[in-house]
Short mmCIF file of C-alpha atoms and ligand atoms in Angstrom, two decimals:
data_model
loop_
_atom_site.label_atom_id
_atom_site.label_comp_id
_atom_site.label_asym_id
_atom_site.label_seq_id
_atom_site.Cartn_x
_atom_site.Cartn_y
_atom_site.Cartn_z
CA MET Y 553 14.36 -7.16 -5.56
CA GLU Y 554 14.40 -8.58 -2.03
CA SER Y 555 13.68 -12.21 -1.22
CA PRO Y 556 10.26 -12.84 0.31
CA THR Y 557 10.12 -13.87 3.96
CA SER Y 558 8.97 -17.41 4.78
CA ALA Y 559 5.64 -16.22 6.20
CA ALA Y 560 5.11 -14.30 3.00
CA THR Y 561 6.04 -17.27 0.82
CA ASN Y 562 3.37 -19.28 2.62
CA LEU Y 563 0.76 -16.67 1.80
CA GLY Y 564 1.83 -16.87 -1.84
CA GLU Y 565 1.53 -20.64 -1.79
CA GLU Y 566 -1.80 -20.34 -0.01
CA ALA Y 567 -3.03 -18.05 -2.75
CA ALA Y 568 -2.02 -20.57 -5.43
CA ALA Y 569 -3.50 -23.51 -3.49
CA GLY Y 570 -6.75 -21.63 -2.78
CA PHE Y 571 -6.94 -20.73 -6.46
CA ARG Y 572 -6.63 -24.38 -7.57
CA GLU Y 573 -9.21 -25.51 -5.04
CA ARG Y 574 -11.76 -22.79 -5.81
CA PHE Y 575 -11.35 -22.55 -9.58
CA GLY Y 576 -10.14 -26.02 -10.56
CA HIS Y 577 -7.27 -24.97 -12.83
CA GLU Y 578 -3.69 -23.68 -12.52
CA PRO Y 579 -3.06 -19.93 -11.99
CA ASP Y 580 -0.79 -18.15 -14.51
CA GLY Y 581 1.23 -16.69 -11.63
CA VAL Y 582 1.27 -15.08 -8.19
CA TRP Y 583 1.76 -11.35 -7.55
CA SER Y 584 1.90 -9.28 -4.35
CA ALA Y 585 1.71 -5.68 -3.14
CA PRO Y 586 2.33 -4.12 0.31
CA GLY Y 587 0.34 -2.04 2.76
CA ARG Y 588 1.89 1.26 3.91
CA VAL Y 589 2.32 3.69 6.79
CA ASN Y 590 2.87 7.38 6.34
CA LEU Y 591 6.07 8.50 8.06
CA ILE Y 592 5.18 12.20 7.85
CA GLY Y 593 3.00 14.55 5.75
CA GLU Y 594 -0.63 14.35 6.88
CA HIS Y 595 -3.54 16.03 5.03
CA THR Y 596 -0.94 17.59 2.73
CA ASP Y 597 -1.95 15.37 -0.23
CA TYR Y 598 -5.14 17.22 -1.17
CA ASN Y 599 -3.32 20.54 -0.63
CA GLU Y 600 -0.98 19.50 -3.49
CA GLY Y 601 1.92 19.17 -1.05
CA PHE Y 602 4.39 16.53 0.10
CA VAL Y 603 4.07 13.11 1.76
CA LEU Y 604 6.63 10.52 2.86
CA PRO Y 605 5.18 6.99 3.27
CA ILE Y 606 6.92 3.63 3.51
CA ALA Y 607 5.57 0.33 2.21
CA ILE Y 608 5.45 -2.27 5.01
CA ASP Y 609 6.26 -5.96 5.07
CA GLN Y 610 2.59 -6.91 5.41
CA ARG Y 611 1.39 -7.74 1.88
CA THR Y 612 -1.60 -8.88 -0.16
CA TRP Y 613 -0.98 -11.80 -2.51
CA VAL Y 614 -2.99 -12.80 -5.53
CA ALA Y 615 -2.95 -15.87 -7.75
CA VAL Y 616 -4.45 -15.02 -11.14
CA GLY Y 617 -5.40 -17.17 -14.12
CA ARG Y 618 -6.78 -16.04 -17.46
CA ARG Y 619 -10.16 -17.27 -18.74
CA HIS Y 620 -11.32 -17.78 -22.32
CA ASP Y 621 -14.57 -15.84 -21.80
CA ARG Y 622 -15.17 -12.34 -20.35
CA LEU Y 623 -16.18 -13.41 -16.87
CA VAL Y 624 -14.31 -12.32 -13.71
CA ARG Y 625 -14.34 -14.49 -10.57
CA VAL Y 626 -12.69 -13.30 -7.36
CA ALA Y 627 -12.33 -14.79 -3.89
CA SER Y 628 -10.33 -13.82 -0.80
CA THR Y 629 -9.40 -15.41 2.51
CA SER Y 630 -9.74 -11.95 4.09
CA SER Y 631 -13.22 -10.86 3.00
CA SER Y 632 -14.58 -10.63 6.51
CA THR Y 633 -18.26 -10.86 5.60
CA SER Y 634 -18.45 -13.82 3.24
CA GLY Y 635 -15.54 -16.21 3.91
CA ASP Y 636 -13.82 -17.02 0.64
CA THR Y 637 -17.05 -17.20 -1.35
CA VAL Y 638 -16.52 -16.57 -5.07
CA VAL Y 639 -17.93 -13.32 -6.48
CA GLU Y 640 -18.68 -13.41 -10.22
CA HIS Y 641 -19.07 -10.43 -12.54
CA GLY Y 642 -18.88 -9.67 -16.26
CA LEU Y 643 -15.70 -7.84 -17.26
CA ASP Y 644 -17.57 -5.41 -19.51
CA ASP Y 645 -20.29 -4.15 -17.17
CA ILE Y 646 -18.36 -3.07 -14.06
CA ALA Y 647 -19.70 0.22 -12.72
CA HIS Y 648 -20.18 2.03 -9.41
CA GLY Y 649 -23.29 0.48 -7.92
CA SER Y 650 -23.10 -2.71 -9.99
CA VAL Y 651 -20.52 -4.15 -7.60
CA ASP Y 652 -20.59 -4.23 -3.85
CA GLY Y 653 -18.63 -5.19 -0.79
CA TRP Y 654 -14.98 -6.06 -1.02
CA SER Y 655 -15.19 -7.14 -4.68
CA ALA Y 656 -15.46 -3.48 -5.70
CA TYR Y 657 -11.69 -3.19 -5.09
CA PRO Y 658 -10.52 -5.93 -7.51
CA LEU Y 659 -13.33 -5.37 -10.03
CA GLY Y 660 -12.69 -1.63 -9.91
CA THR Y 661 -9.02 -2.28 -10.62
CA ALA Y 662 -9.83 -4.31 -13.74
CA TRP Y 663 -12.19 -1.53 -14.84
CA GLY Y 664 -9.56 1.16 -14.18
CA LEU Y 665 -7.02 -0.66 -16.32
CA LEU Y 666 -9.49 -1.11 -19.18
CA GLN Y 667 -10.21 2.63 -19.05
CA ALA Y 668 -6.50 3.42 -19.03
CA ALA Y 669 -5.79 1.07 -21.91
CA GLY Y 670 -8.48 2.88 -23.91
CA ASP Y 671 -7.92 2.47 -27.64
CA THR Y 672 -4.66 0.47 -27.36
CA GLU Y 673 -4.57 -3.07 -28.73
CA LEU Y 674 -6.73 -5.11 -26.34
CA GLY Y 675 -6.41 -8.48 -28.08
CA SER Y 676 -4.94 -10.18 -25.03
CA VAL Y 677 -7.61 -8.90 -22.63
CA GLY Y 678 -10.17 -11.38 -21.34
CA GLY Y 679 -11.80 -12.54 -18.13
CA PHE Y 680 -9.80 -13.94 -15.23
CA ASP Y 681 -10.01 -15.76 -11.91
CA ALA Y 682 -8.20 -14.30 -8.87
CA TYR Y 683 -7.67 -15.62 -5.36
CA PHE Y 684 -6.34 -13.29 -2.63
CA THR Y 685 -4.52 -13.88 0.66
CA SER Y 686 -3.19 -11.10 2.88
CA ASP Y 687 -1.59 -10.24 6.18
CA VAL Y 688 -2.35 -6.51 5.91
CA PRO Y 689 -4.94 -5.79 8.62
CA LEU Y 690 -8.16 -4.61 6.95
CA GLY Y 691 -9.40 -1.12 7.78
CA ALA Y 692 -6.59 -0.36 10.27
CA GLY Y 693 -5.26 2.58 8.27
CA LEU Y 694 -2.46 0.50 6.71
CA SER Y 695 -4.05 0.64 3.28
CA SER Y 696 -5.19 -2.90 2.65
CA SER Y 697 -7.32 -1.35 -0.08
CA ALA Y 698 -4.31 -0.11 -2.06
CA ALA Y 699 -2.56 -3.45 -1.51
CA ILE Y 700 -5.41 -5.43 -3.09
CA GLU Y 701 -5.70 -2.97 -6.00
CA CYS Y 702 -1.96 -2.77 -6.68
CA ALA Y 703 -1.39 -6.55 -6.46
CA LEU Y 704 -4.13 -7.22 -9.00
CA ALA Y 705 -3.17 -4.28 -11.25
CA THR Y 706 0.41 -5.57 -11.46
CA ALA Y 707 -0.91 -9.04 -12.35
CA LEU Y 708 -3.30 -7.79 -15.02
CA VAL Y 709 -0.74 -5.49 -16.65
CA ASP Y 710 1.49 -8.58 -17.05
CA LEU Y 711 -1.23 -11.00 -18.18
CA TRP Y 712 -3.02 -8.57 -20.46
CA ARG Y 713 0.33 -7.22 -21.75
CA LEU Y 714 -0.88 -3.66 -21.35
CA PRO Y 715 1.59 -1.05 -22.63
CA LEU Y 716 0.89 1.35 -19.75
CA ASP Y 717 3.53 3.51 -18.08
CA SER Y 718 3.69 3.53 -14.29
CA ASP Y 719 1.67 6.75 -13.94
CA ARG Y 720 -1.24 5.33 -15.89
CA VAL Y 721 -1.22 2.18 -13.75
CA LEU Y 722 -1.22 4.43 -10.68
CA ARG Y 723 -4.17 6.39 -12.04
CA ALA Y 724 -6.09 3.18 -12.79
CA THR Y 725 -5.75 1.96 -9.19
CA VAL Y 726 -6.71 5.37 -7.78
CA GLN Y 727 -9.76 5.50 -10.07
CA ALA Y 728 -10.80 2.03 -8.95
CA GLU Y 729 -11.07 3.42 -5.44
CA ASN Y 730 -12.46 6.88 -6.35
CA ILE Y 731 -15.00 5.82 -8.96
CA ILE Y 732 -15.96 2.15 -8.48
CA VAL Y 733 -15.56 1.92 -4.67
CA GLY Y 734 -16.51 5.59 -4.25
CA ALA Y 735 -13.85 6.63 -1.70
CA PRO Y 736 -12.36 10.11 -2.30
CA THR Y 737 -8.70 9.23 -1.70
CA GLY Y 738 -5.53 10.78 -3.15
CA ILE Y 739 -2.46 9.13 -4.71
CA LEU Y 740 -0.52 8.43 -1.51
CA ASP Y 741 -1.60 4.84 -0.77
CA GLN Y 742 -1.33 3.43 -4.28
CA SER Y 743 1.96 5.26 -4.98
CA ALA Y 744 3.50 3.71 -1.87
CA SER Y 745 2.17 0.24 -2.69
CA LEU Y 746 3.30 0.34 -6.33
CA PHE Y 747 6.60 2.20 -6.23
CA SER Y 748 8.32 1.76 -2.83
CA ARG Y 749 11.81 0.28 -2.57
CA ALA Y 750 12.90 -1.93 0.35
CA GLY Y 751 14.88 0.05 2.92
CA HIS Y 752 13.56 3.36 1.56
CA ALA Y 753 10.76 5.84 2.13
CA LEU Y 754 8.94 7.32 -0.87
CA PHE Y 755 8.97 11.12 -1.15
CA ILE Y 756 5.93 12.12 -3.23
CA ASP Y 757 5.02 15.53 -4.61
CA CYS Y 758 1.23 15.34 -4.77
CA ARG Y 759 1.03 18.24 -7.25
CA ASP Y 760 2.63 16.38 -10.17
CA SER Y 761 2.80 12.90 -8.55
CA SER Y 762 6.58 12.80 -9.04
CA ARG Y 763 8.38 10.60 -6.54
CA GLU Y 764 11.82 9.75 -5.24
CA SER Y 765 13.11 6.94 -3.01
CA ILE Y 766 14.87 8.21 0.11
CA PRO Y 767 17.16 5.83 2.04
CA PHE Y 768 15.57 4.84 5.38
CA PRO Y 769 18.04 2.31 6.85
CA LEU Y 770 16.20 1.60 10.10
CA THR Y 771 17.82 -1.72 11.00
CA GLU Y 772 21.32 -0.45 10.22
CA ALA Y 773 20.66 2.46 12.61
CA GLY Y 774 19.62 0.01 15.36
CA LEU Y 775 16.05 1.32 15.20
CA ARG Y 776 12.56 -0.10 14.81
CA LEU Y 777 9.32 1.49 13.65
CA VAL Y 778 6.41 0.41 15.84
CA VAL Y 779 2.80 0.79 14.72
CA ILE Y 780 0.26 1.22 17.50
CA ASP Y 781 -3.26 0.50 16.22
CA THR Y 782 -5.57 2.15 18.76
CA ARG Y 783 -8.58 0.21 17.35
CA VAL Y 784 -10.50 3.49 17.40
CA LYS Y 785 -12.38 3.54 14.08
CA HIS Y 786 -12.04 6.75 12.09
CA ALA Y 787 -15.44 8.35 12.27
CA HIS Y 788 -15.31 10.24 8.95
CA ALA Y 789 -19.07 10.21 9.10
CA ASP Y 790 -18.98 13.07 11.61
CA GLY Y 791 -17.67 15.30 8.84
CA GLY Y 792 -14.22 15.91 10.34
CA TYR Y 793 -12.38 15.10 7.13
CA GLY Y 794 -14.63 17.13 4.83
CA ASP Y 795 -14.57 20.01 7.30
CA ARG Y 796 -10.73 20.11 7.30
CA ARG Y 797 -10.62 19.96 3.52
CA ALA Y 798 -13.07 22.85 3.28
CA ALA Y 799 -11.02 24.92 5.74
CA CYS Y 800 -7.88 24.40 3.63
CA GLU Y 801 -9.70 25.42 0.45
CA GLU Y 802 -11.03 28.52 2.18
CA ALA Y 803 -7.53 29.50 3.35
CA ALA Y 804 -6.11 29.02 -0.16
CA ARG Y 805 -8.93 31.15 -1.62
CA VAL Y 806 -8.41 34.02 0.84
CA LEU Y 807 -4.64 33.91 0.32
CA GLY Y 808 -5.12 33.89 -3.46
CA VAL Y 809 -3.27 30.67 -4.28
CA ALA Y 810 -4.25 27.48 -6.12
CA ALA Y 811 -3.50 25.32 -3.07
CA LEU Y 812 -1.84 25.71 0.35
CA ARG Y 813 1.24 24.09 -1.16
CA ASP Y 814 1.94 27.54 -2.62
CA VAL Y 815 2.08 29.27 0.79
CA SER Y 816 5.37 29.52 2.73
CA PRO Y 817 5.34 29.78 6.54
CA GLU Y 818 6.37 33.47 6.15
CA ALA Y 819 3.60 34.22 3.65
CA LEU Y 820 1.06 32.63 5.98
CA GLU Y 821 2.13 34.93 8.83
CA GLU Y 822 1.85 37.94 6.50
CA GLY Y 823 -1.69 36.91 5.57
CA ARG Y 824 -2.75 36.05 9.10
CA GLU Y 825 -5.10 39.02 9.68
CA ARG Y 826 -7.10 38.11 6.61
CA LEU Y 827 -7.91 34.67 8.00
CA ASP Y 828 -10.41 33.61 10.60
CA GLU Y 829 -8.55 32.22 13.64
CA VAL Y 830 -9.59 28.58 13.11
CA ILE Y 831 -8.92 28.69 9.35
CA TYR Y 832 -5.50 30.19 10.12
CA ARG Y 833 -4.61 27.31 12.44
CA ARG Y 834 -5.79 24.70 9.93
CA ALA Y 835 -3.63 26.34 7.27
CA ARG Y 836 -0.68 26.56 9.65
CA HIS Y 837 -0.74 22.79 10.06
CA ILE Y 838 -0.56 22.23 6.30
CA VAL Y 839 2.09 24.87 5.64
CA THR Y 840 4.37 23.74 8.48
CA GLU Y 841 3.75 20.05 7.69
CA ASP Y 842 4.91 20.54 4.10
CA ALA Y 843 8.07 22.14 5.50
CA ARG Y 844 8.55 19.25 7.94
CA VAL Y 845 8.30 16.66 5.17
CA GLN Y 846 11.02 18.47 3.23
CA GLN Y 847 13.16 18.79 6.37
CA THR Y 848 12.68 15.09 7.10
CA VAL Y 849 13.90 14.20 3.61
CA ALA Y 850 16.93 16.49 4.01
CA LEU Y 851 17.78 15.01 7.43
CA LEU Y 852 17.38 11.41 6.22
CA ARG Y 853 19.82 12.21 3.44
CA SER Y 854 22.40 13.96 5.61
CA GLN Y 855 22.14 12.21 8.99
CA GLY Y 856 19.86 9.16 8.75
CA PRO Y 857 16.73 7.95 10.61
CA ARG Y 858 17.96 8.78 14.10
CA SER Y 859 17.75 12.50 13.31
CA ILE Y 860 14.03 12.81 12.51
CA GLY Y 861 12.48 12.34 15.98
CA GLU Y 862 11.84 16.03 16.66
CA LEU Y 863 10.04 16.44 13.35
CA LEU Y 864 7.74 13.49 14.07
CA LEU Y 865 6.85 15.02 17.42
CA ALA Y 866 6.30 18.48 15.95
CA SER Y 867 4.01 16.91 13.34
CA HIS Y 868 1.94 15.26 16.07
CA ALA Y 869 1.65 18.50 18.05
CA SER Y 870 0.52 20.33 14.92
CA MET Y 871 -2.20 17.75 14.21
CA ARG Y 872 -3.31 17.77 17.83
CA ASP Y 873 -3.35 21.53 18.39
CA ASP Y 874 -3.72 23.25 15.01
CA PHE Y 875 -5.55 20.69 12.85
CA GLU Y 876 -7.37 19.11 15.82
CA ILE Y 877 -7.63 15.58 14.39
CA SER Y 878 -6.07 13.60 17.23
CA VAL Y 879 -7.99 11.65 19.88
CA PRO Y 880 -6.99 10.82 23.49
CA GLU Y 881 -5.91 7.28 22.48
CA LEU Y 882 -3.48 8.64 19.87
CA ASP Y 883 -2.09 11.26 22.27
CA THR Y 884 -1.62 8.56 24.92
CA ALA Y 885 0.20 6.33 22.41
CA VAL Y 886 2.57 9.18 21.50
CA GLU Y 887 3.18 10.41 25.06
CA THR Y 888 3.72 6.90 26.42
CA SER Y 889 6.10 6.07 23.57
CA MET Y 890 8.20 9.12 24.37
CA ALA Y 891 8.21 8.34 28.09
CA ALA Y 892 9.35 4.79 27.22
CA GLY Y 893 12.37 6.13 25.35
CA ALA Y 894 11.17 6.57 21.76
CA ILE Y 895 13.15 8.96 19.54
CA GLY Y 896 9.95 10.31 18.02
CA ALA Y 897 6.28 9.42 17.64
CA ARG Y 898 3.17 10.74 15.93
CA MET Y 899 -0.32 9.78 14.89
CA THR Y 900 -0.41 8.63 11.27
CA GLY Y 901 -3.23 8.65 8.74
CA GLY Y 902 -6.27 10.85 8.50
CA GLY Y 903 -6.91 11.12 12.24
CA PHE Y 904 -9.95 10.73 14.52
CA GLY Y 905 -8.64 7.24 15.35
CA GLY Y 906 -6.45 4.70 13.58
CA SER Y 907 -2.77 4.23 14.32
CA ALA Y 908 0.27 6.00 15.75
CA ILE Y 909 3.91 5.24 14.92
CA ALA Y 910 6.93 5.32 17.22
CA LEU Y 911 10.61 5.31 16.23
CA VAL Y 912 12.55 3.50 18.94
CA ASP Y 913 15.85 1.72 19.66
CA ALA Y 914 15.56 -1.99 18.82
CA GLU Y 915 16.21 -3.08 22.40
CA ARG Y 916 13.42 -0.86 23.73
CA VAL Y 917 10.55 -2.20 21.61
CA GLU Y 918 9.35 -4.61 24.28
CA GLU Y 919 9.45 -1.99 27.04
CA LEU Y 920 7.54 0.45 24.84
CA THR Y 921 4.88 -2.11 23.87
CA GLU Y 922 4.34 -3.02 27.53
CA ALA Y 923 4.17 0.60 28.62
CA ILE Y 924 1.50 1.31 26.01
CA GLY Y 925 -0.56 -1.68 27.12
CA VAL Y 926 -0.40 -0.47 30.73
CA ALA Y 927 -1.24 3.15 29.86
CA PHE Y 928 -4.24 2.13 27.72
CA ALA Y 929 -5.59 -0.18 30.42
CA LYS Y 930 -5.16 2.56 33.04
CA ALA Y 931 -7.04 5.06 30.89
CA GLY Y 932 -9.84 2.54 30.26
CA PHE Y 933 -9.13 2.40 26.49
CA GLU Y 934 -9.61 -0.72 24.38
CA GLU Y 935 -6.45 -2.86 24.20
CA PRO Y 936 -4.27 -1.60 21.31
CA VAL Y 937 -2.48 -3.81 18.78
CA THR Y 938 1.23 -3.04 18.35
CA PHE Y 939 3.64 -4.45 15.79
CA VAL Y 940 6.96 -3.64 14.14
CA VAL Y 941 7.09 -2.76 10.43
CA THR Y 942 10.07 -2.59 8.09
CA PRO Y 943 10.31 -0.57 4.85
CA ALA Y 944 9.47 -3.05 2.10
CA GLY Y 945 9.46 -3.14 -1.70
CA GLY Y 946 6.44 -2.35 -3.87
CA ALA Y 947 4.17 -4.50 -6.02
CA ARG Y 948 5.85 -7.33 -7.92
CA ARG Y 949 5.46 -10.69 -9.60
CA GLU Y 950 6.31 -13.48 -7.14
CA SER Y 951 6.10 -16.60 -9.27
CA ARG Y 952 4.96 -17.95 -12.60
P1 ADP X 2285 -7.52 0.36 4.74
O1 ADP X 2285 -7.16 0.59 3.30
O2 ADP X 2285 -6.90 1.35 5.65
O3 ADP X 2285 -7.22 -1.03 5.19
P2 ADP X 2285 -10.14 0.76 3.68
O4 ADP X 2285 -11.46 1.00 4.32
O5 ADP X 2285 -9.66 1.75 2.69
O6 ADP X 2285 -9.09 0.56 4.88
O7 ADP X 2285 -10.17 -0.64 2.95
C1 ADP X 2285 -10.57 -1.81 3.62
C2 ADP X 2285 -11.52 -2.64 2.77
O8 ADP X 2285 -10.84 -3.11 1.59
C3 ADP X 2285 -12.00 -3.88 3.45
O9 ADP X 2285 -13.14 -3.64 4.24
C4 ADP X 2285 -12.32 -4.80 2.27
O10 ADP X 2285 -13.59 -4.48 1.72
C5 ADP X 2285 -11.28 -4.41 1.24
N1 ADP X 2285 -10.11 -5.29 1.27
C6 ADP X 2285 -8.82 -4.92 1.46
N2 ADP X 2285 -7.98 -5.97 1.39
C7 ADP X 2285 -8.74 -7.05 1.16
C8 ADP X 2285 -8.47 -8.45 0.99
N3 ADP X 2285 -7.23 -8.94 1.04
N4 ADP X 2285 -9.52 -9.27 0.77
C9 ADP X 2285 -10.78 -8.79 0.70
N5 ADP X 2285 -11.09 -7.50 0.85
C10 ADP X 2285 -10.10 -6.63 1.07
MG1 MG X 2286 -7.75 2.28 2.16
#
């Protein structure tokens, strides 16, 4: 377990202090969980393929204290709409529609854990108060939603003494988001937030949710990973995400497999005539992306982080040309990064906006950040936000 940074310790103390002030008693402890970026493997999750995220050093912290009744009270410094107003809800009547706004994430997590615990001994389960602080930017594609769910889930598993294995905790946090919040997400975000190790990426097989930590010694290699938040909001409303999912399902159906995970690049070429041209290109992104994730893992193992630049670039080109989910801001971020000396760069996340990542020599970070600012201004884009992330450890207890 790595020692928390001083900024992070302050957020932990802030969570405990905010708890005391809001709720008037001592918390039982403080827990935290990180946000994440996906290094490579985009849209492969729902095709039962491979992804390779890292947890980042931006975290969400929660101070939690048990109550003697079955009431839940939650408050957060980061709930943009309502300040840190307390939201109250009964523990036993949490349902989709009965909760709204940001509180659906923590309340959904409590609900997910109760579902997972099922008929096990629930004697130690009761209401609780929880106060959140965070430095994960909300809604920037860095998975603040998984961070809030995984921080609270880790706290409640401890306080409620739930005998749940890690996969059931994972499922509870995913169900919080799928069922109570109502967002159709896969296992990537919560897996990264729960199970990442500092200095490692997490290689996940989305078919059976098995996972493995892969050494990603960025600092030792003299490298930095820069996130470029384009501030372009993903417009999933225009149907882009659903449309891509449908195309993948169609390709799998025509090729006679359960999911595109089961198609090799060779098999896809053999089946090409049977596929509509657009469907073929969508499938080609998934099939080649799965291969790139596996190649990235192999290269990280044999040669380290400096060797994966080409694969990041190939992934971006595939999303831009075959899957068609990039936007001019993301392409500019990638092209400018490469011109400023990056080893590799790609858009990350679902696409249609959000962030790009660039892998760059430590001494070139400043030059790259400046170049991106200049390029965005020249193109008339909104000013991007850039920051360096390091591969951090997953959810954990921080203090009693
Ligand atoms: P992302 O996970 O990429 O940040 P989402 O749209 O999935 O974006 O989740 C963002 C939402 O999660 C926020 O709008 C807010 O409702 C909720 N949320 C996440 N973290 C916090 C927090 N620390 N405090 C309050 N709400 C949070
Ligand atoms: Mg999210």
